[in-house]
Structures are given as structure tokens and as C-alpha cells.
CSV table of C-alpha atoms in Angstrom, one decimal:
chain,number,residue,atom,x,y,z
A,194,MET,CA,-48.8,-16.6,0.1
A,195,LYS,CA,-47.0,-16.6,-3.2
A,196,LYS,CA,-45.7,-13.1,-2.4
A,197,LYS,CA,-44.2,-14.3,0.9
A,198,PHE,CA,-42.5,-17.3,-0.9
A,199,LEU,CA,-40.9,-15.0,-3.5
A,200,SER,CA,-39.7,-12.7,-0.7
A,201,PHE,CA,-38.1,-15.8,1.0
A,202,ILE,CA,-36.3,-16.8,-2.2
A,203,LEU,CA,-35.0,-13.3,-2.7
A,204,ALA,CA,-33.6,-13.2,0.8
A,205,ILE,CA,-31.8,-16.5,0.2
A,206,CYS,CA,-30.3,-15.1,-3.0
A,207,LEU,CA,-29.0,-12.1,-1.1
A,208,ILE,CA,-27.5,-14.1,1.8
A,209,ILE,CA,-25.5,-16.5,-0.4
A,210,PRO,CA,-23.2,-13.9,-2.0
A,211,CYS,CA,-22.7,-12.3,1.4
A,212,ALA,CA,-21.5,-15.6,2.8
A,213,PHE,CA,-19.0,-16.0,0.0
A,214,ALA,CA,-17.8,-12.4,0.6
A,215,LEU,CA,-17.3,-13.0,4.3
A,216,THR,CA,-15.2,-16.1,3.5
A,217,ALA,CA,-13.0,-14.2,1.1
A,218,CYS,CA,-12.5,-11.4,3.5
A,219,GLY,CA,-11.2,-13.5,6.3
A,220,GLY,CA,-13.7,-16.2,7.2
A,221,GLY,CA,-11.3,-18.7,5.6
A,222,GLY,CA,-8.4,-17.4,7.6
A,223,SER,CA,-6.4,-16.2,4.5
A,224,GLN,CA,-4.6,-13.4,6.5
A,225,PRO,CA,-4.7,-14.5,10.2
A,226,ASP,CA,-4.0,-12.1,13.0
A,227,LEU,CA,-0.7,-13.2,14.6
A,228,ALA,CA,-1.7,-12.3,18.2
A,229,GLY,CA,-1.3,-15.4,20.3
A,230,LYS,CA,0.2,-17.4,17.4
A,231,THR,CA,3.4,-19.5,17.2
A,232,LEU,CA,5.4,-19.3,13.9
A,233,THR,CA,7.9,-21.7,12.5
A,234,TYR,CA,10.4,-21.5,9.6
A,235,VAL,CA,9.3,-23.1,6.3
A,236,LYS,CA,12.2,-25.1,4.9
A,237,LYS,CA,12.1,-23.7,1.3
A,238,GLY,CA,14.1,-21.3,-0.7
A,239,THR,CA,16.7,-21.0,-3.4
A,240,VAL,CA,20.4,-21.7,-2.9
A,241,ASP,CA,22.7,-19.2,-4.5
A,242,TRP,CA,25.2,-21.6,-6.2
A,243,SER,CA,27.5,-18.8,-7.3
A,244,ALA,CA,27.6,-16.8,-4.0
A,245,GLY,CA,28.0,-19.8,-1.7
A,246,VAL,CA,31.6,-21.0,-1.4
A,247,VAL,CA,33.6,-23.9,0.0
A,248,SER,CA,36.9,-22.8,1.5
A,249,TYR,CA,40.2,-24.3,2.5
A,250,PHE,CA,42.6,-22.4,4.8
A,251,GLN,CA,46.1,-23.6,4.4
A,252,ASN,CA,48.8,-23.3,7.1
A,253,ASP,CA,47.8,-19.8,8.1
A,254,VAL,CA,48.9,-18.6,4.7
A,255,GLY,CA,45.6,-17.9,3.0
A,256,THR,CA,42.3,-19.2,1.7
A,257,THR,CA,41.4,-20.9,-1.5
A,258,GLU,CA,37.9,-21.7,-2.5
A,259,LEU,CA,35.4,-23.2,-5.0
A,260,ASN,CA,31.8,-22.1,-5.6
A,261,LEU,CA,29.1,-24.5,-4.5
A,262,GLU,CA,28.4,-25.8,-8.0
A,263,ASP,CA,32.1,-26.6,-8.8
A,264,PHE,CA,32.4,-28.2,-5.3
A,265,VAL,CA,29.4,-30.6,-6.0
A,266,GLU,CA,30.9,-31.6,-9.4
A,267,ALA,CA,34.4,-32.2,-7.9
A,268,VAL,CA,33.1,-34.3,-5.0
A,269,PHE,CA,30.7,-36.3,-7.3
A,270,GLU,CA,33.7,-37.2,-9.5
A,271,ALA,CA,36.1,-38.0,-6.6
A,272,ASP,CA,36.8,-41.4,-5.1
A,273,ASN,CA,34.3,-42.1,-2.3
A,274,GLY,CA,32.6,-38.8,-3.2
A,275,ILE,CA,29.1,-40.1,-3.8
A,276,ASP,CA,29.1,-41.9,-0.5
A,277,PHE,CA,30.1,-38.6,1.2
A,278,LEU,CA,27.4,-36.7,-0.6
A,279,GLU,CA,24.8,-39.2,0.4
A,280,GLU,CA,25.9,-38.8,4.0
A,281,LEU,CA,25.9,-35.0,3.9
A,282,CYS,CA,22.6,-34.9,2.1
A,283,TYR,CA,20.8,-37.4,4.2
A,284,TYR,CA,17.7,-35.2,4.3
A,285,SER,CA,17.0,-36.2,0.7
A,286,ASN,CA,16.7,-39.8,1.7
A,287,GLN,CA,17.7,-41.1,-1.7
A,288,GLU,CA,20.6,-42.5,-3.6
A,289,ILE,CA,22.7,-39.9,-5.6
A,290,ASN,CA,23.3,-41.1,-9.2
A,291,SER,CA,23.9,-37.7,-11.0
A,292,ILE,CA,25.3,-34.3,-10.4
A,293,GLU,CA,21.7,-32.9,-10.5
A,294,GLU,CA,20.6,-35.2,-7.8
A,295,ALA,CA,23.6,-34.2,-5.7
A,296,LYS,CA,22.7,-30.5,-6.1
A,297,ILE,CA,19.1,-31.3,-5.0
A,298,GLY,CA,20.4,-33.2,-2.0
A,299,LEU,CA,22.8,-30.4,-1.0
A,300,GLU,CA,20.0,-27.8,-1.4
A,301,ASN,CA,17.8,-29.9,0.9
A,302,PHE,CA,20.6,-30.1,3.5
A,303,ILE,CA,21.2,-26.4,3.4
A,304,LEU,CA,17.5,-25.5,3.8
A,305,TYR,CA,17.2,-27.9,6.8
A,306,ASP,CA,20.4,-26.6,8.3
A,307,LEU,CA,19.2,-23.0,7.9
A,308,GLY,CA,16.0,-24.0,9.7
A,309,ASN,CA,18.1,-24.7,12.8
A,310,LYS,CA,19.4,-21.1,12.6
A,311,ASN,CA,16.1,-19.4,12.4
A,312,PRO,CA,14.1,-19.2,15.6
A,313,ALA,CA,10.6,-20.2,16.5
A,314,LEU,CA,8.5,-17.1,17.1
A,315,VAL,CA,5.8,-16.8,19.8
A,316,PHE,CA,3.5,-13.7,19.8
A,317,SER,CA,1.9,-12.4,23.0
A,318,ALA,CA,-1.9,-12.7,23.4
A,319,ASP,CA,-2.4,-9.0,22.5
A,320,GLY,CA,0.2,-9.2,19.6
A,321,THR,CA,2.4,-6.4,21.0
A,322,GLU,CA,5.4,-8.6,21.7
A,323,MET,CA,7.2,-11.4,19.9
A,324,THR,CA,9.6,-13.8,21.7
A,325,ALA,CA,12.2,-15.8,19.8
A,326,TYR,CA,13.1,-19.4,20.8
A,327,ASP,CA,15.7,-21.8,19.5
A,328,ASP,CA,14.2,-24.0,16.8
A,329,THR,CA,14.7,-27.1,19.0
A,330,ASP,CA,13.2,-25.6,22.2
A,331,TYR,CA,9.9,-27.3,21.5
A,332,GLU,CA,8.4,-26.4,24.9
A,333,PHE,CA,9.6,-22.8,24.7
A,334,LYS,CA,11.4,-22.9,28.1
A,335,THR,CA,14.4,-20.6,27.3
A,336,PRO,CA,13.6,-17.4,25.4
A,337,LEU,CA,16.4,-16.0,23.2
A,338,LYS,CA,15.0,-12.5,23.0
A,339,THR,CA,11.7,-10.6,23.2
A,340,TYR,CA,10.9,-7.8,20.7
A,341,SER,CA,8.1,-5.3,20.6
A,342,VAL,CA,5.6,-5.4,17.7
A,343,GLN,CA,3.7,-2.7,15.8
A,344,LYS,CA,1.1,-3.8,13.4
A,345,ASP,CA,0.6,-1.6,10.3
A,346,GLY,CA,-2.6,-2.5,8.4
A,347,GLU,CA,-3.9,-6.0,8.1
A,348,ASN,CA,-0.8,-8.0,7.3
A,349,ASP,CA,2.3,-5.9,8.1
A,350,TYR,CA,4.1,-6.5,11.4
A,351,LYS,CA,7.1,-4.3,12.2
A,352,ILE,CA,9.5,-5.8,14.8
A,353,PHE,CA,11.5,-3.5,17.1
A,354,ASP,CA,14.5,-4.1,19.4
A,355,GLY,CA,14.1,-1.1,21.7
A,356,GLN,CA,13.5,1.9,19.4
A,357,GLU,CA,15.1,0.3,16.4
A,358,GLN,CA,13.1,-1.6,13.8
A,359,VAL,CA,15.1,-4.8,13.1
A,360,SER,CA,12.7,-7.0,11.1
A,361,GLN,CA,9.4,-7.2,9.4
A,362,LEU,CA,6.7,-9.8,8.8
A,363,LEU,CA,4.3,-9.7,5.9
A,364,VAL,CA,1.4,-12.1,6.2
A,365,ASN,CA,0.1,-13.5,2.9
A,366,SER,CA,-1.6,-16.5,4.5
A,367,LYS,CA,-1.1,-18.7,7.5
A,368,ASP,CA,1.4,-20.8,5.5
A,369,ASP,CA,3.1,-18.0,3.7
A,370,ILE,CA,4.5,-15.3,6.0
A,371,TRP,CA,7.4,-13.4,4.5
A,372,CYS,CA,10.1,-12.2,6.9
A,373,SER,CA,13.2,-10.0,6.7
A,374,GLY,CA,15.7,-8.3,8.9
A,375,SER,CA,18.3,-9.2,11.5
A,376,VAL,CA,16.1,-11.6,13.5
A,377,PHE,CA,16.5,-14.0,10.6
A,378,THR,CA,19.5,-15.4,8.8
A,379,HIS,CA,20.0,-16.5,5.1
A,380,SER,CA,23.4,-18.0,5.5
A,381,GLY,CA,25.4,-20.6,7.4
A,382,VAL,CA,28.7,-22.5,7.7
A,383,LYS,CA,29.2,-26.3,7.9
A,384,LYS,CA,32.6,-27.9,8.8
A,385,LEU,CA,32.8,-30.9,6.6
A,386,SER,CA,35.0,-32.7,9.2
A,387,GLU,CA,31.7,-33.2,11.1
A,388,VAL,CA,30.4,-35.4,8.2
A,389,SER,CA,31.2,-39.1,8.2
A,390,GLY,CA,33.6,-40.1,5.4
A,391,ALA,CA,35.0,-36.6,4.8
A,392,GLU,CA,38.5,-37.8,5.6
A,393,ASN,CA,38.2,-40.3,2.7
A,394,VAL,CA,37.5,-37.8,0.0
A,395,THR,CA,40.1,-35.5,-1.7
A,396,ILE,CA,39.3,-32.9,-4.3
A,397,LYS,CA,41.3,-30.3,-6.1
A,398,PHE,CA,41.3,-26.6,-5.1
A,399,PRO,CA,42.9,-23.7,-6.8
A,400,ALA,CA,46.4,-23.0,-5.6
A,401,ILE,CA,46.9,-20.5,-2.8
A,402,ASP,CA,49.3,-18.4,-4.9
A,403,GLY,CA,46.7,-17.7,-7.6
A,404,SER,CA,48.6,-19.7,-10.2
A,405,SER,CA,46.9,-22.0,-12.6
A,406,ASP,CA,47.9,-25.0,-10.5
A,407,TYR,CA,45.6,-27.0,-8.2
A,408,ILE,CA,46.2,-28.6,-4.8
A,409,ASP,CA,44.7,-31.8,-3.4
A,410,VAL,CA,42.6,-31.1,-0.3
A,411,SER,CA,40.9,-33.6,2.0
A,412,LEU,CA,37.3,-32.6,2.8
A,413,SER,CA,38.0,-32.9,6.5
A,414,SER,CA,39.9,-29.6,6.1
A,415,VAL,CA,37.1,-27.8,4.3
A,416,LYS,CA,34.3,-25.5,5.3
A,417,LEU,CA,31.0,-25.1,3.4
A,418,ASN,CA,29.6,-21.6,3.3
A,419,TYR,CA,26.1,-21.1,1.9
A,420,LEU,CA,23.6,-18.4,1.1
A,421,VAL,CA,19.9,-18.7,0.4
A,422,THR,CA,18.4,-16.0,-1.8
A,423,GLY,CA,14.9,-14.5,-1.8
A,424,THR,CA,12.6,-14.0,1.2
A,425,LEU,CA,12.5,-16.5,4.0
A,426,THR,CA,9.1,-17.8,4.8
A,427,TYR,CA,7.4,-18.7,8.1
A,428,LYS,CA,4.0,-20.3,8.8
A,429,VAL,CA,1.5,-20.5,11.7
A,430,LYS,CA,2.4,-23.7,13.7
């Protein structure tokens, strides 16, 4: 009887580590198979303050521009500038009392605006196709484009448009899927005339002729161009 009891205890001791091993190897869903899954863009990233620019095109003569950081500082210090920034950066849902808060607000706006430019992705049941839909097409009624998929290993998905590989997905976890290639976009443009109060804010831009002079420009005549650096991230919906 004692021998049977000891055998039972030994069996339990062997089962427990096996259970932990199974969980670590996929039982917990750390690297899910994307077959039949829907993916959505995760609104995070790093805005490139030096690469992004705000431009003003004057009378078909030429363009003058500021980088994003100088733009934020100029608007923050302008008359009615803080009111405009709070309107532009409404995703932050907070008052702007400093340049640093203004930069955080603008970064939040950019990341949400970028989300509208990156499609929702729906994988077929067998995982061999991926269909892109507009981010606002919540019922997936109007496909934008369908791609073929080749899975390489456990977490590498290569996306093809015909015979050409155009993108790639690397699955780290269900909430951390790295994506790259032409299916996705890191940049965007926003006409500031679309933002309430732009007509009430004037800031200084470098002169068109390249001199050391500055010209006064209404924000209603300005375009904001942004770039998000690093790898865009998706998650299983």
C-alpha cells in the first residue's frame, strides 16, 4: 500500500512540470496562430519630431517649413495657440499648460490619425489569405484588397500581392504583432484648416527666399506632415 502511495506522489510530481511546460509552449496563447483571426492596429509608436514637418505653400512660389518641435513651440506661444492645440489634440482629453503637454497631445493625435490609415486585417479560416478593410468598416462589408499568406515557422507571416512579397507580420504575442511593408503606413498629412480655430492663430515661418527673415502665416494655410518611427504594431481583436 505504501509503495502504491509513493508511486502516486511521484506521478503527480512528474505531471506538474509538464503542465507548466505546455503552458509556456502555447497553452497560454503567447504566439497565436493567425488563421481565422482579425487584427487591428495598436495606437502606439514614436513620433519623429525632426523628420515630420509643417509646411506652407505661398502663391505658387515655393514652400517654407518648420519641423514638428519648432511648430509646437511656435503655436504654444502664439495668441489663441493653446486653444488651437487643445482642439487639435482632443484625443489627449486634457488641458495643455506646457510645451511638453502640447507635444504629448500632438503625439496622441498623430497615433490616432495614423490608425485611420492602417487597415483592419482578417485572415481566412485556413490562414492562406489576408483581407484588408478600412479601419472604420466595423462589419467588414467592403474589402480593400486580399493578399495571399505564407507562414514561415511559428510566428513569421509573409504577405504577397500576386508573386511579390509586400509585407510581413511577426507574432510576438496576441497583443504584440509587428508589421512592415507597403500594406501599412507610417506617415500622414493633416490640413490644419480642418481644425476649428486655425484661422485665429498666426505663427512665423522662415521666408521663402531663404533669407534670415520670417513671414507671418495663418494656420489655416498650413499642412502638418508626420512620420512615426519604429515598427507598427497590431493585435488580435
